[in-house]
Structures are given as C-alpha cells and as structure tokens.
C-alpha cells in the first residue's frame, strides 16, 4: 500500500505553505473529484489559501517592506560584527581582556550567537534580552575593556531603527482591508496539518484496483517543501560550526 509523507507546516515559509497548499488542492481536484467530502474540504480550504495569498501580495507591495528588510539586514551586520569582535579576544593573553571576553561571550551564547538568523520579532526579543543584561555595569565595563562601546551602540541603534520601521509597517497594515499574514497562516495551518491524515484514510478505504497515482503527486509536493526546510537547517548548522 502506498503511503503519504509527513510535511512540517510549522517550519515552512509563508510562500512555501501557500504554494504547497495550492498544489495539494489542484491534485485533489484533478484526481479525487469523485470524492464529495474531499471536494467540500477543498472548497473550505480555498478561501483560507486566498487570504494568505492576499496577505503575502499586500506585504510585498507595501512600500515599507523594503525599508524593513534593509534595516533588518543592517542590524544583522551590526550584531555579527559585534559578536565577531568579541570572539576575536578568545585567544588573548591579557587577563583583563580574557575576563571581559568570557563574560560577554557567555551572554552571547545564552541569547544565541546566530540570533541574526531568527525571524523579525524573535530576533528583536533576543536582542532586547541581550541589551537588558549588557547595559548593566559589569557588562559595560567589559565592553569598554575590549574597546567595543561604539560597536555595541551600533547594534542598539540599528535595532531601534528596525523596530520603528517595523511598527510603522504594522500600523499601515492595520489600515488596509486585508488579513495579516499571521492571521491568514493561523487559519490555514491546522487545515493542512489535518489534510495528510485525511488523505491517508482515503488510501485505507480505496478500491484495490485504484492505482493511487495521486499519492505520488502529493508526495512530490511534500518532498519539495521538506527539501527546502532541510537546506535551511543545514545552512544554519554550518554557520554555527564555522563560528
């Protein structure tokens, strides 16, 4: 008996979720149109998919999006430079510098030395945690000891600039008559999580003469998304190894 592969909806990007959902529904319409329940399910999922597509299109055309992306990149670079300059003192033979390095880098490890790879708000949250600690006297003295005061201020400045732009974008989004990506995705996610188990039941009750060719088509779409997810995970792991 053919089997359907699992898809990790939570790890897929918004665009990946939109595309794979569209492809799943097309396959069902083309190969399982005789199943009234599945067609009804497609009709129920379709508007949820359209909401996600609309939200994605709206965000892409929002004039603030490019600014947000540029500022996110700027804060990424500021953090990476700050992190790497701290790490440069790992082999120092100066006792004071070594103590400062150990204090600062231990905190960096707690908040995430690759926090620049996280999503917008996750990254902001981790940076805020870092700032709360590094603004304390002992950390400020350590930063001064390594001559990194200006670099630390740069990280804080770029994060503030990003948050301002991101907040402005959210305010603009609320003025428009379309769902936010988060809302649209939240409505679609449980439906796609349940879709594969539902289709597995279709396989179980299928006629023995049914070739179930649609199963291979569904699996091809799942493989495409899971390959992209695995590639992102590998890139992240490689970045951590090279630190």
mmCIF file of C-alpha atoms in Angstrom:
data_model
loop_
_atom_site.group_PDB
_atom_site.id
_atom_site.type_symbol
_atom_site.label_atom_id
_atom_site.label_comp_id
_atom_site.label_asym_id
_atom_site.label_seq_id
_atom_site.Cartn_x
_atom_site.Cartn_y
_atom_site.Cartn_z
ATOM 1 C CA UNK A 1 0.000 0.000 0.000
ATOM 2 C CA UNK A 2 1.265 3.461 -0.875
ATOM 3 C CA UNK A 3 1.908 5.897 1.955
ATOM 4 C CA UNK A 4 1.877 9.668 2.262
ATOM 5 C CA UNK A 5 4.882 11.505 3.648
ATOM 6 C CA UNK A 6 4.649 13.986 6.502
ATOM 7 C CA UNK A 7 5.025 17.716 5.941
ATOM 8 C CA UNK A 8 6.306 20.137 8.573
ATOM 9 C CA UNK A 9 3.872 23.011 8.201
ATOM 10 C CA UNK A 10 5.344 24.966 11.109
ATOM 11 C CA UNK A 11 8.824 25.017 9.541
ATOM 12 C CA UNK A 12 7.673 26.036 6.073
ATOM 13 C CA UNK A 13 7.843 29.663 4.990
ATOM 14 C CA UNK A 14 4.671 31.588 4.211
ATOM 15 C CA UNK A 15 5.340 31.288 0.472
ATOM 16 C CA UNK A 16 6.077 27.564 0.730
ATOM 17 C CA UNK A 17 2.849 26.973 2.649
ATOM 18 C CA UNK A 18 0.882 28.948 0.084
ATOM 19 C CA UNK A 19 2.392 27.101 -2.870
ATOM 20 C CA UNK A 20 2.174 23.578 -1.450
ATOM 21 C CA UNK A 21 -1.433 24.138 -0.370
ATOM 22 C CA UNK A 22 -2.336 25.320 -3.852
ATOM 23 C CA UNK A 23 -0.673 22.271 -5.379
ATOM 24 C CA UNK A 24 -2.345 19.875 -2.947
ATOM 25 C CA UNK A 25 -5.759 21.297 -3.786
ATOM 26 C CA UNK A 26 -5.088 21.097 -7.523
ATOM 27 C CA UNK A 27 -4.157 17.422 -7.224
ATOM 28 C CA UNK A 28 -7.304 16.670 -5.233
ATOM 29 C CA UNK A 29 -9.469 18.474 -7.784
ATOM 30 C CA UNK A 30 -7.821 16.623 -10.664
ATOM 31 C CA UNK A 31 -7.605 13.108 -9.228
ATOM 32 C CA UNK A 32 -10.141 12.859 -6.411
ATOM 33 C CA UNK A 33 -13.083 14.825 -7.773
ATOM 34 C CA UNK A 34 -15.365 11.809 -7.286
ATOM 35 C CA UNK A 35 -14.967 12.108 -3.518
ATOM 36 C CA UNK A 36 -17.617 14.628 -2.376
ATOM 37 C CA UNK A 37 -16.103 15.041 1.086
ATOM 38 C CA UNK A 38 -12.673 15.980 -0.293
ATOM 39 C CA UNK A 39 -14.176 18.414 -2.776
ATOM 40 C CA UNK A 40 -16.127 20.013 0.053
ATOM 41 C CA UNK A 41 -12.893 20.200 2.037
ATOM 42 C CA UNK A 42 -11.118 21.865 -0.887
ATOM 43 C CA UNK A 43 -13.912 24.422 -1.091
ATOM 44 C CA UNK A 44 -13.454 25.126 2.617
ATOM 45 C CA UNK A 45 -9.662 25.457 2.417
ATOM 46 C CA UNK A 46 -9.590 27.551 -0.772
ATOM 47 C CA UNK A 47 -10.698 30.883 0.773
ATOM 48 C CA UNK A 48 -8.184 30.418 3.595
ATOM 49 C CA UNK A 49 -5.485 29.965 0.975
ATOM 50 C CA UNK A 50 -6.685 33.052 -0.884
ATOM 51 C CA UNK A 51 -6.436 35.070 2.322
ATOM 52 C CA UNK A 52 -2.802 34.032 2.735
ATOM 53 C CA UNK A 53 -2.064 34.870 -0.902
ATOM 54 C CA UNK A 54 -3.718 38.264 -0.485
ATOM 55 C CA UNK A 55 -1.733 38.985 2.672
ATOM 56 C CA UNK A 56 1.527 37.969 1.001
ATOM 57 C CA UNK A 57 0.809 40.112 -2.040
ATOM 58 C CA UNK A 58 -0.116 43.085 0.135
ATOM 59 C CA UNK A 59 3.083 42.825 2.134
ATOM 60 C CA UNK A 60 5.202 42.537 -0.989
ATOM 61 C CA UNK A 61 3.693 45.710 -2.413
ATOM 62 C CA UNK A 62 3.884 47.664 0.817
ATOM 63 C CA UNK A 63 6.421 50.462 0.371
ATOM 64 C CA UNK A 64 7.667 49.937 3.913
ATOM 65 C CA UNK A 65 8.643 46.315 3.342
ATOM 66 C CA UNK A 66 11.870 47.077 1.512
ATOM 67 C CA UNK A 67 12.893 49.514 4.242
ATOM 68 C CA UNK A 68 12.185 46.893 6.914
ATOM 69 C CA UNK A 69 14.252 44.310 5.048
ATOM 70 C CA UNK A 70 17.175 46.723 4.643
ATOM 71 C CA UNK A 71 17.103 47.698 8.307
ATOM 72 C CA UNK A 72 16.885 44.050 9.326
ATOM 73 C CA UNK A 73 19.997 43.379 7.256
ATOM 74 C CA UNK A 74 21.735 46.373 8.851
ATOM 75 C CA UNK A 75 21.055 45.107 12.372
ATOM 76 C CA UNK A 76 22.209 41.627 11.299
ATOM 77 C CA UNK A 77 25.542 43.034 10.164
ATOM 78 C CA UNK A 78 25.903 45.190 13.281
ATOM 79 C CA UNK A 79 25.332 42.185 15.527
ATOM 80 C CA UNK A 80 27.649 39.912 13.525
ATOM 81 C CA UNK A 81 30.494 42.445 13.663
ATOM 82 C CA UNK A 82 29.971 42.980 17.405
ATOM 83 C CA UNK A 83 29.866 39.228 18.046
ATOM 84 C CA UNK A 84 32.943 38.501 15.937
ATOM 85 C CA UNK A 85 34.944 41.324 17.508
ATOM 86 C CA UNK A 86 34.200 39.895 20.952
ATOM 87 C CA UNK A 87 35.163 36.431 19.739
ATOM 88 C CA UNK A 88 38.462 37.809 18.446
ATOM 89 C CA UNK A 89 39.623 38.087 22.063
ATOM 90 C CA UNK A 90 39.218 34.349 22.701
ATOM 91 C CA UNK A 91 42.979 33.714 22.481
ATOM 92 C CA UNK A 92 44.128 36.907 24.193
ATOM 93 C CA UNK A 93 46.881 36.550 26.798
ATOM 94 C CA UNK A 94 45.731 39.683 28.623
ATOM 95 C CA UNK A 95 43.937 38.670 31.823
ATOM 96 C CA UNK A 96 41.569 41.642 31.866
ATOM 97 C CA UNK A 97 40.627 41.157 28.221
ATOM 98 C CA UNK A 98 40.138 37.431 28.764
ATOM 99 C CA UNK A 99 37.756 38.019 31.663
ATOM 100 C CA UNK A 100 35.807 40.559 29.624
ATOM 101 C CA UNK A 101 35.621 38.162 26.672
ATOM 102 C CA UNK A 102 34.364 35.276 28.806
ATOM 103 C CA UNK A 103 31.677 37.413 30.448
ATOM 104 C CA UNK A 104 30.384 38.841 27.179
ATOM 105 C CA UNK A 105 30.586 35.695 25.087
ATOM 106 C CA UNK A 106 28.813 33.637 27.724
ATOM 107 C CA UNK A 107 25.887 36.030 27.465
ATOM 108 C CA UNK A 108 26.004 35.884 23.669
ATOM 109 C CA UNK A 109 25.720 32.111 23.828
ATOM 110 C CA UNK A 110 22.655 32.413 26.059
ATOM 111 C CA UNK A 111 20.800 34.768 23.727
ATOM 112 C CA UNK A 112 22.074 32.983 20.617
ATOM 113 C CA UNK A 113 25.261 33.598 18.683
ATOM 114 C CA UNK A 114 23.262 33.164 15.471
ATOM 115 C CA UNK A 115 20.213 35.153 16.537
ATOM 116 C CA UNK A 116 20.582 37.092 13.290
ATOM 117 C CA UNK A 117 19.071 34.049 11.544
ATOM 118 C CA UNK A 118 15.830 34.246 13.511
ATOM 119 C CA UNK A 119 12.575 35.817 12.387
ATOM 120 C CA UNK A 120 11.945 39.529 12.805
ATOM 121 C CA UNK A 121 10.292 39.532 16.224
ATOM 122 C CA UNK A 122 12.219 36.582 17.647
ATOM 123 C CA UNK A 123 15.449 38.418 16.825
ATOM 124 C CA UNK A 124 14.155 41.614 18.431
ATOM 125 C CA UNK A 125 13.210 39.714 21.569
ATOM 126 C CA UNK A 126 16.645 38.145 21.893
ATOM 127 C CA UNK A 127 18.400 41.445 21.270
ATOM 128 C CA UNK A 128 16.256 43.113 23.928
ATOM 129 C CA UNK A 129 17.281 40.397 26.402
ATOM 130 C CA UNK A 130 20.918 40.996 25.494
ATOM 131 C CA UNK A 131 20.573 44.766 25.920
ATOM 132 C CA UNK A 132 18.961 44.401 29.345
ATOM 133 C CA UNK A 133 21.979 42.451 30.563
ATOM 134 C CA UNK A 134 24.718 44.305 28.696
ATOM 135 C CA UNK A 135 23.508 47.665 29.948
ATOM 136 C CA UNK A 136 24.456 46.566 33.458
ATOM 137 C CA UNK A 137 27.682 47.966 34.886
ATOM 138 C CA UNK A 138 29.756 44.781 34.785
ATOM 139 C CA UNK A 139 28.996 44.224 31.115
ATOM 140 C CA UNK A 140 29.559 47.865 30.232
ATOM 141 C CA UNK A 141 32.991 47.688 31.870
ATOM 142 C CA UNK A 142 33.761 44.542 29.875
ATOM 143 C CA UNK A 143 32.683 46.217 26.634
ATOM 144 C CA UNK A 144 34.886 49.207 27.451
ATOM 145 C CA UNK A 145 37.823 46.907 28.222
ATOM 146 C CA UNK A 146 37.607 45.456 24.710
ATOM 147 C CA UNK A 147 37.117 48.859 23.083
ATOM 148 C CA UNK A 148 33.706 47.916 21.705
ATOM 149 C CA UNK A 149 31.494 50.688 23.075
ATOM 150 C CA UNK A 150 30.812 52.179 19.639
ATOM 151 C CA UNK A 151 30.061 48.729 18.198
ATOM 152 C CA UNK A 152 27.591 47.989 20.986
ATOM 153 C CA UNK A 153 25.869 51.335 20.427
ATOM 154 C CA UNK A 154 25.668 50.469 16.725
ATOM 155 C CA UNK A 155 23.781 47.253 17.493
ATOM 156 C CA UNK A 156 21.325 49.151 19.710
ATOM 157 C CA UNK A 157 20.854 51.904 17.143
ATOM 158 C CA UNK A 158 20.163 49.530 14.244
ATOM 159 C CA UNK A 159 17.694 47.526 16.357
ATOM 160 C CA UNK A 160 15.811 50.706 17.310
ATOM 161 C CA UNK A 161 15.688 51.804 13.670
ATOM 162 C CA UNK A 162 14.353 48.395 12.671
ATOM 163 C CA UNK A 163 11.667 48.377 15.369
ATOM 164 C CA UNK A 164 10.483 51.842 14.374
ATOM 165 C CA UNK A 165 10.137 50.852 10.717
ATOM 166 C CA UNK A 166 8.519 47.521 11.582
ATOM 167 C CA UNK A 167 5.981 49.216 13.861
ATOM 168 C CA UNK A 168 5.167 51.694 11.110
ATOM 169 C CA UNK A 169 4.583 48.815 8.714
ATOM 170 C CA UNK A 170 2.236 47.091 11.125
ATOM 171 C CA UNK A 171 0.294 50.321 11.586
ATOM 172 C CA UNK A 172 -0.036 50.650 7.822
ATOM 173 C CA UNK A 173 -1.175 47.046 7.563
ATOM 174 C CA UNK A 174 -3.992 47.599 10.063
ATOM 175 C CA UNK A 175 -5.376 50.421 7.910
ATOM 176 C CA UNK A 176 -5.789 48.139 4.905
ATOM 177 C CA UNK A 177 -8.668 45.761 4.307
ATOM 178 C CA UNK A 178 -6.736 42.516 4.143
ATOM 179 C CA UNK A 179 -5.764 39.876 6.710
ATOM 180 C CA UNK A 180 -2.303 39.946 8.192
ATOM 181 C CA UNK A 181 0.000 37.099 7.241
ATOM 182 C CA UNK A 182 -0.108 35.812 10.804
ATOM 183 C CA UNK A 183 -3.910 35.670 10.849
ATOM 184 C CA UNK A 184 -4.117 34.066 7.424
ATOM 185 C CA UNK A 185 -1.472 31.487 8.228
ATOM 186 C CA UNK A 186 -3.061 30.647 11.589
ATOM 187 C CA UNK A 187 -6.353 29.864 9.835
ATOM 188 C CA UNK A 188 -4.717 27.697 7.163
ATOM 189 C CA UNK A 189 -2.146 25.780 9.229
ATOM 190 C CA UNK A 190 -4.464 23.394 11.137
ATOM 191 C CA UNK A 191 -6.308 22.538 7.927
ATOM 192 C CA UNK A 192 -3.115 21.492 6.155
ATOM 193 C CA UNK A 193 -1.914 19.672 9.266
ATOM 194 C CA UNK A 194 -5.117 17.610 9.084
ATOM 195 C CA UNK A 195 -5.117 17.166 5.307
ATOM 196 C CA UNK A 196 -2.436 14.473 5.076
ATOM 197 C CA UNK A 197 -4.060 12.270 7.777
ATOM 198 C CA UNK A 198 -7.390 12.709 5.961
ATOM 199 C CA UNK A 199 -5.858 11.590 2.678
ATOM 200 C CA UNK A 200 -4.294 8.600 4.442
ATOM 201 C CA UNK A 201 -7.800 7.468 5.326
ATOM 202 C CA UNK A 202 -8.736 7.759 1.660
ATOM 203 C CA UNK A 203 -5.886 5.370 0.868
ATOM 204 C CA UNK A 204 -7.064 2.900 3.520
ATOM 205 C CA UNK A 205 -10.569 2.619 2.075
ATOM 206 C CA UNK A 206 -9.541 2.814 -1.581
ATOM 207 C CA UNK A 207 -10.602 0.113 -4.016
ATOM 208 C CA UNK A 208 -7.869 -2.455 -4.595
ATOM 209 C CA UNK A 209 -7.965 -1.661 -8.319
ATOM 210 C CA UNK A 210 -7.198 2.010 -7.694
ATOM 211 C CA UNK A 211 -3.611 2.817 -8.767
ATOM 212 C CA UNK A 212 -3.469 5.742 -6.309
ATOM 213 C CA UNK A 213 -1.289 7.737 -8.674
ATOM 214 C CA UNK A 214 -2.266 10.904 -6.858
ATOM 215 C CA UNK A 215 -0.304 9.735 -3.811
ATOM 216 C CA UNK A 216 2.969 10.110 -5.705
ATOM 217 C CA UNK A 217 1.949 13.601 -6.811
ATOM 218 C CA UNK A 218 1.161 14.664 -3.251
ATOM 219 C CA UNK A 219 4.474 13.216 -2.046
ATOM 220 C CA UNK A 220 6.359 15.133 -4.740
ATOM 221 C CA UNK A 221 4.941 18.403 -3.425
ATOM 222 C CA UNK A 222 5.751 17.421 0.151
ATOM 223 C CA UNK A 223 9.308 16.464 -0.827
ATOM 224 C CA UNK A 224 9.847 19.872 -2.429
ATOM 225 C CA UNK A 225 8.965 21.708 0.778
ATOM 226 C CA UNK A 226 10.828 19.330 3.084
ATOM 227 C CA UNK A 227 13.966 19.613 0.920
ATOM 228 C CA UNK A 228 13.863 23.400 1.266
ATOM 229 C CA UNK A 229 13.383 23.117 5.034
ATOM 230 C CA UNK A 230 16.321 20.687 5.299
ATOM 231 C CA UNK A 231 18.516 23.020 3.236
ATOM 232 C CA UNK A 232 17.783 25.931 5.581
ATOM 233 C CA UNK A 233 18.567 23.763 8.598
ATOM 234 C CA UNK A 234 21.879 22.661 7.056
ATOM 235 C CA UNK A 235 22.885 26.254 6.285
ATOM 236 C CA UNK A 236 22.141 27.277 9.865
ATOM 237 C CA UNK A 237 24.130 24.356 11.290
ATOM 238 C CA UNK A 238 27.088 25.153 9.025
ATOM 239 C CA UNK A 239 27.065 28.767 10.184
ATOM 240 C CA UNK A 240 27.169 27.623 13.796
ATOM 241 C CA UNK A 241 30.074 25.261 13.087
ATOM 242 C CA UNK A 242 32.164 27.980 11.436
ATOM 243 C CA UNK A 243 31.901 30.329 14.405
#
